Tab-separated table of C-alpha atoms and ligand atoms in Angstrom:
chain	number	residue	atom	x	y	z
C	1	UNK	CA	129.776	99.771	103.435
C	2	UNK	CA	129.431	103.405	103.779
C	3	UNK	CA	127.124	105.864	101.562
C	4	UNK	CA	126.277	108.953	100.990
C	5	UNK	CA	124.712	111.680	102.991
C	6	UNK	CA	122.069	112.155	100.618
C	7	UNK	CA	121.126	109.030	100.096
C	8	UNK	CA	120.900	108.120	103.665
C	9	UNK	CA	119.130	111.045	104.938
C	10	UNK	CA	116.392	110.183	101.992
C	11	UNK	CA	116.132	106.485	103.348
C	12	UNK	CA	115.665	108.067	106.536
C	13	UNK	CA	112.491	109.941	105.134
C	14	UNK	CA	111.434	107.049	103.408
C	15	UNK	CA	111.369	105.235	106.707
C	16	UNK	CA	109.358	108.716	108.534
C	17	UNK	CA	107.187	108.406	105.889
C	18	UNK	CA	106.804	104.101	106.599
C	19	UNK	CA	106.455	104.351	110.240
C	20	UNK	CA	103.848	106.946	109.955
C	21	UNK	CA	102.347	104.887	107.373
C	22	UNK	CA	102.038	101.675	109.914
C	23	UNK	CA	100.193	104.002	112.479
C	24	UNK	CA	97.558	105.680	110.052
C	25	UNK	CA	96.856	102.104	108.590
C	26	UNK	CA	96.727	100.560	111.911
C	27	UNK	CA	93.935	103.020	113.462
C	28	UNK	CA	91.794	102.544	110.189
C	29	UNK	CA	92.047	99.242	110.610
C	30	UNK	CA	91.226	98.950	113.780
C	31	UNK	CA	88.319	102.078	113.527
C	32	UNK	CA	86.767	99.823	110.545
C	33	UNK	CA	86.955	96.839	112.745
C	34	UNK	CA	85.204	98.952	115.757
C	35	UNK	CA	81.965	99.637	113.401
C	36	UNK	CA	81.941	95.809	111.859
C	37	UNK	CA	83.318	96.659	108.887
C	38	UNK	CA	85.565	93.419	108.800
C	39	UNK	CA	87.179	93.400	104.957
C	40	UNK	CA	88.123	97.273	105.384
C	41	UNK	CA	89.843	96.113	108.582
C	42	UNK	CA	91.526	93.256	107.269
C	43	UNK	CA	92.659	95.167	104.001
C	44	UNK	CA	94.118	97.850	106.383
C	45	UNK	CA	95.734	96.067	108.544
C	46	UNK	CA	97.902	94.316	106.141
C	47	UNK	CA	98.668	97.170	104.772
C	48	UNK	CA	100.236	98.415	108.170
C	49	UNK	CA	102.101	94.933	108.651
C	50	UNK	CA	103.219	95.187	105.153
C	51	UNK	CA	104.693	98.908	106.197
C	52	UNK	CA	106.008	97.419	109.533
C	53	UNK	CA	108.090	94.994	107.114
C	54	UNK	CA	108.890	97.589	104.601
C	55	UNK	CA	110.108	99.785	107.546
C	56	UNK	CA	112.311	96.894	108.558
C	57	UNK	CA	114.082	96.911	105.040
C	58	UNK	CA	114.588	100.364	104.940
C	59	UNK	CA	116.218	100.268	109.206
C	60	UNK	CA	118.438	96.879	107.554
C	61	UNK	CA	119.914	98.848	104.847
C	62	UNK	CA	120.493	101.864	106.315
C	63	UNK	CA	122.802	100.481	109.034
C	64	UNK	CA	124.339	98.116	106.362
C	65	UNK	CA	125.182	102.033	104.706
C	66	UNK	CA	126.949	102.376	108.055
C	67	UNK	CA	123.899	105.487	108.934
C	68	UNK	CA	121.687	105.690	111.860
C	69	UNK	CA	117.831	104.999	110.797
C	70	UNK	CA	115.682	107.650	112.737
C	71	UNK	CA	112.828	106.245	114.643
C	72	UNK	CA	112.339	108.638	116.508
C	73	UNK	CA	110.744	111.001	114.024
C	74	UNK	CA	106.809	110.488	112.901
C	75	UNK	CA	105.189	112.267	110.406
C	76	UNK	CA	101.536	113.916	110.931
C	77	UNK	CA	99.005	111.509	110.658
C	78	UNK	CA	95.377	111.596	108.458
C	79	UNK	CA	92.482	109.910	110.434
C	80	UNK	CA	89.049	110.297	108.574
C	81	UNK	CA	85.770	110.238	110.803
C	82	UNK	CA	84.355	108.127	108.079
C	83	UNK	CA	84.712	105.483	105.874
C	84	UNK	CA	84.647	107.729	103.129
C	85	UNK	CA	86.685	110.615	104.458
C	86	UNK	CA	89.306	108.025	105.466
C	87	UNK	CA	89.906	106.596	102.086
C	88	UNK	CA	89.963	110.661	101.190
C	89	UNK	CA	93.080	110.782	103.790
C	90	UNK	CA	94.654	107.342	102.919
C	91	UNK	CA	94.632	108.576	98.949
C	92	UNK	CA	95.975	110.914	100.087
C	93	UNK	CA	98.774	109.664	102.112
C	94	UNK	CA	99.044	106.720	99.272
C	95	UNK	CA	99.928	109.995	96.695
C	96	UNK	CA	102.502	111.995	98.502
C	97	UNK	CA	104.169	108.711	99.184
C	98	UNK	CA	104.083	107.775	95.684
C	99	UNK	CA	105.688	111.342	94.495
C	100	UNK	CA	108.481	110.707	97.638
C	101	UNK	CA	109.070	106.949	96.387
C	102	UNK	CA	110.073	108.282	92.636
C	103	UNK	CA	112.272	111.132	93.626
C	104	UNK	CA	114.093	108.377	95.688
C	105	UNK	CA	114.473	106.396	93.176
C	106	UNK	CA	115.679	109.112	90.622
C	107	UNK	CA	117.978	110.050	93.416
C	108	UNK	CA	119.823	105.911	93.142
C	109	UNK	CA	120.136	106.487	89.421
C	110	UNK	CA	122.603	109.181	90.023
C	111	UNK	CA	124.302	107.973	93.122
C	112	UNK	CA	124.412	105.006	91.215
C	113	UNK	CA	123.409	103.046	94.068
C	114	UNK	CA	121.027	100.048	92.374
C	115	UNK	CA	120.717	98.093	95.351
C	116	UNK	CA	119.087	100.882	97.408
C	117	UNK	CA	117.077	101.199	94.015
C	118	UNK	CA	115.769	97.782	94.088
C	119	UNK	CA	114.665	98.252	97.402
C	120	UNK	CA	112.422	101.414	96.891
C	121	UNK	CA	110.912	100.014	93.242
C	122	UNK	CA	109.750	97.172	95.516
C	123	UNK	CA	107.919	99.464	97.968
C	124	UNK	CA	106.785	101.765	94.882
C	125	UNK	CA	105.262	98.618	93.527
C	126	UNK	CA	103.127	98.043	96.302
C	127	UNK	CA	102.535	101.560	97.566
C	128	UNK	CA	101.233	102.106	93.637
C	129	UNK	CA	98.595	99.068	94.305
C	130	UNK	CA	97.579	100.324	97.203
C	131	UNK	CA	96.607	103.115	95.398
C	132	UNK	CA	95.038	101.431	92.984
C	133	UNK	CA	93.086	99.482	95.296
C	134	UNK	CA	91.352	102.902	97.300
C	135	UNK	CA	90.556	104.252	93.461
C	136	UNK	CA	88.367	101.301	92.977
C	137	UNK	CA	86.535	101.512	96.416
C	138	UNK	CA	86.078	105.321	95.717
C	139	UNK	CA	84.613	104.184	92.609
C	140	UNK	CA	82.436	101.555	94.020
C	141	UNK	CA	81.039	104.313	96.327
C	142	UNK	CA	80.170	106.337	93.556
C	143	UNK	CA	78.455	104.031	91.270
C	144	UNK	CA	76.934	101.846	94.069
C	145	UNK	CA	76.213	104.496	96.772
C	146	UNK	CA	77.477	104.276	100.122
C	147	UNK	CA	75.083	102.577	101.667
C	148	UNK	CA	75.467	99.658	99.381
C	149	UNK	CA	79.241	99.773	99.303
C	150	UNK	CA	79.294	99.855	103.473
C	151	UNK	CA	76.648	96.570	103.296
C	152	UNK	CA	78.951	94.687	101.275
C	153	UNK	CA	82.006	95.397	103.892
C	154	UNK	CA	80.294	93.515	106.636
J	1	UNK	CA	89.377	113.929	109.620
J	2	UNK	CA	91.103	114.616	112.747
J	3	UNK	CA	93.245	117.749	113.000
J	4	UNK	CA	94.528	117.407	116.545
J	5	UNK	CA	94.540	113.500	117.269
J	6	UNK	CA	96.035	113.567	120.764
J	7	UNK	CA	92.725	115.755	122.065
J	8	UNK	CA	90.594	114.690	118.990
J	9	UNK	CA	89.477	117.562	117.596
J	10	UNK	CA	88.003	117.737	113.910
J	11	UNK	CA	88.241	119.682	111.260
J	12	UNK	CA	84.655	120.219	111.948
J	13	UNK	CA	85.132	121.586	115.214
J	14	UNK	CA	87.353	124.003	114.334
J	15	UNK	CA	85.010	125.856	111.322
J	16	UNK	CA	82.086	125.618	113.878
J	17	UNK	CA	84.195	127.861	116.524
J	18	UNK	CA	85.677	129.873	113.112
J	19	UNK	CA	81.950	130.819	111.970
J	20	UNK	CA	79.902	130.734	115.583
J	21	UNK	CA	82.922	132.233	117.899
J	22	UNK	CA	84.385	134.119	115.340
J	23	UNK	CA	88.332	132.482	116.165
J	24	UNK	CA	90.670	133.727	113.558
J	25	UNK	CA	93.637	132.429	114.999
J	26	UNK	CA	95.766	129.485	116.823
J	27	UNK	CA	95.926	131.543	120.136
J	28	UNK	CA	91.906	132.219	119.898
J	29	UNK	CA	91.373	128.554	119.218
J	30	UNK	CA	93.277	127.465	122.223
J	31	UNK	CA	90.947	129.236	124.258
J	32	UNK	CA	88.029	127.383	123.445
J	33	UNK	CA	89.985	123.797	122.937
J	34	UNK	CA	93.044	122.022	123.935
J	35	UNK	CA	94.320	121.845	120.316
J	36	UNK	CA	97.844	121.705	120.661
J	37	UNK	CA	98.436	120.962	124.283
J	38	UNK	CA	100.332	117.490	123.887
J	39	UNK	CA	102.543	116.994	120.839
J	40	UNK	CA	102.037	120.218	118.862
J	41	UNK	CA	102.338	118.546	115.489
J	42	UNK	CA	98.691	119.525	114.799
J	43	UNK	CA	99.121	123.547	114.823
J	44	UNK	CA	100.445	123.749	111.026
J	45	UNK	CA	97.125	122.120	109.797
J	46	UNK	CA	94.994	123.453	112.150
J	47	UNK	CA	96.112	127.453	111.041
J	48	UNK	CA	95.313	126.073	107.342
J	49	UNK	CA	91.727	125.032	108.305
J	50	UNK	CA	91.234	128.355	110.104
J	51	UNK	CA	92.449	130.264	107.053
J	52	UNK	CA	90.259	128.396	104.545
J	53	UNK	CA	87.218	128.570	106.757
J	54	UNK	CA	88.024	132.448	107.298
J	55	UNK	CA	88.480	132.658	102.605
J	56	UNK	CA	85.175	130.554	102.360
J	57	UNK	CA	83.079	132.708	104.766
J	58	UNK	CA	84.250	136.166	102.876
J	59	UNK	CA	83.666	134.749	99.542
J	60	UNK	CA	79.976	133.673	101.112
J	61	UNK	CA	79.511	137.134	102.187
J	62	UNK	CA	80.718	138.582	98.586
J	63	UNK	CA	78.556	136.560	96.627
J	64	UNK	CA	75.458	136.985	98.826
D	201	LIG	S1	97.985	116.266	117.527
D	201	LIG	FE1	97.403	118.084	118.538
D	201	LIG	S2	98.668	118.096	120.296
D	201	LIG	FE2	99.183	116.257	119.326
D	202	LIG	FE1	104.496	101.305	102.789
C-alpha cells in the first residue's frame, strides 16, 4: 500500500529519533550498571529494548507504505557524567521526543492515515511515562538528597 | 554530559580550555583536543558551549 511522502519521511524521523533513543538508553544503562547502581540499569535498559521494539514497528510499517526506513541515519546522542546530569539529558531527550511524537500524530489526522496514528499514540503513551517516571526521580533527588536517592539504587 | 562521545570530551573540558586557554572557536579547540576528528556530529554543540562559556565570562567581567 503506498503513502505519502510526508508521512513517510516523518516515520523515518520517528525511527532517527528511536534508534538514537536505543543507544542513549543503552549506555545509561550500562554506565549505571558499571557504578552498581542496579534498578537505574534495569529501568534503562528496558527502556532501550522497548525502543529496539518500537523501532521495529516503525521499519514494519514503513515498508508495508511501500518506503525505505533509514537506518542509516542517528541522531546526536546526550550522555550525562552523572546520575543526575544523565536524567538532565534523558528529560531531555524524553521532551523533544514528546513534541516530535504529537506533530506526527497531528500530521495522520490530516493525511487521514489512522493506522499510522495508532501506531505513534502507542509510542506517545509510553514515551509520556517515561517522562513521567525521570520527573519523579528528579524529585526524589530533591526532597531526599542525592546521597540518599543513589543508596536506595543499589 | 559528553559533547564529543567518540574522543570523550565534556562539556567541562571545553569551558576549562574557553576560560584558561582563552579558545573562542572550533578551529582553536581542535588544537588543544581531538573534538571532532571521527564522526563530526559533535561540532554544532560543541560551538554552542564555546559561545555560552564566552556570554557567561563577559557578563562575569560586567558585573564585577
Ligand atoms: S562525537 Fe565528536 S567526532 Fe564523533
Ligand atoms: Fe521510544
Amino acid at each position: 500500500m503506498q503513502s505519502t511522502s510526508t508521512i513517510l519521511s516523518m516515520l523515518n524521523e520517528v525511527l532517527t529519533t528511536e534508534l538514537t533513543s536505543i543507544n542513549q538508553y543503552f549506555l545509561h544503562a550500562r554506565m549505571y550498571k558499571n557504578w552498581g547502581f542496579n534498578t537505574l540499569n534495569d529501568k534503562c535498559y528496558k527502556k532501550s529494548i522497548m525502543d529496539m521494539k518500537q523501532a521495529d514497528k516503525l521499519i514494519e510499517r514503513i515498508l508495508f507504505l511501500e518506503g525505505l526506513p533509514n537506518l542509516q541515519r542517528l541522531g546526536a546522542l546526550s550522555i550525562g557524567e552523572h546520575t543526575v546530569e544523565m536524567i538532565k539529558c534523558d528529560t531531555g531527550v524524553q521532551i523533544t521526543q514528546i513534541e516530535q511524537m504529537k506533530t506526527a500524530i497531528a500530521l495522520c489526522e490530516t493525511e487521514k492515515d489512522y493506522v499510522t496514528r495508532e501506531l505513534l499514540t502507542e509510542i506517545l503513551e509510553h514515551e509520556e511515562e517515561h517522562l513521567d517516571w525521570l520527573e519523579t526521580q528528579d524529585y526524589q533527588i530533591q526532597n531526599m538528597g542525592i546521597d540518599k536517592y543513589l543508596q536506595a539504587q543499589l | 554530559m559528553f559533547v564529543c562521545l567518540c574522543k570523550g570530551i565534556t562539556d567541562s573540558d571545553i569551558q576549562q580550555l574557553v576560560l584558561e586557554h582563552g579558545v573562542g572557536s572550533i578551529r582553536e579547540l581542535k588544537q588543544h583536543v581531538a573534538l571532532g576528528s571521527e564522526c563530526g556530529t559533535c561540532t554544532k554543540v560543541a560551538q554552542m558551549v564555546i559561545d555560552n562559556t564566552i556570554i557567561d565570562e563577559t557578563l562575569f567581567k560586567n558585573v564585577g
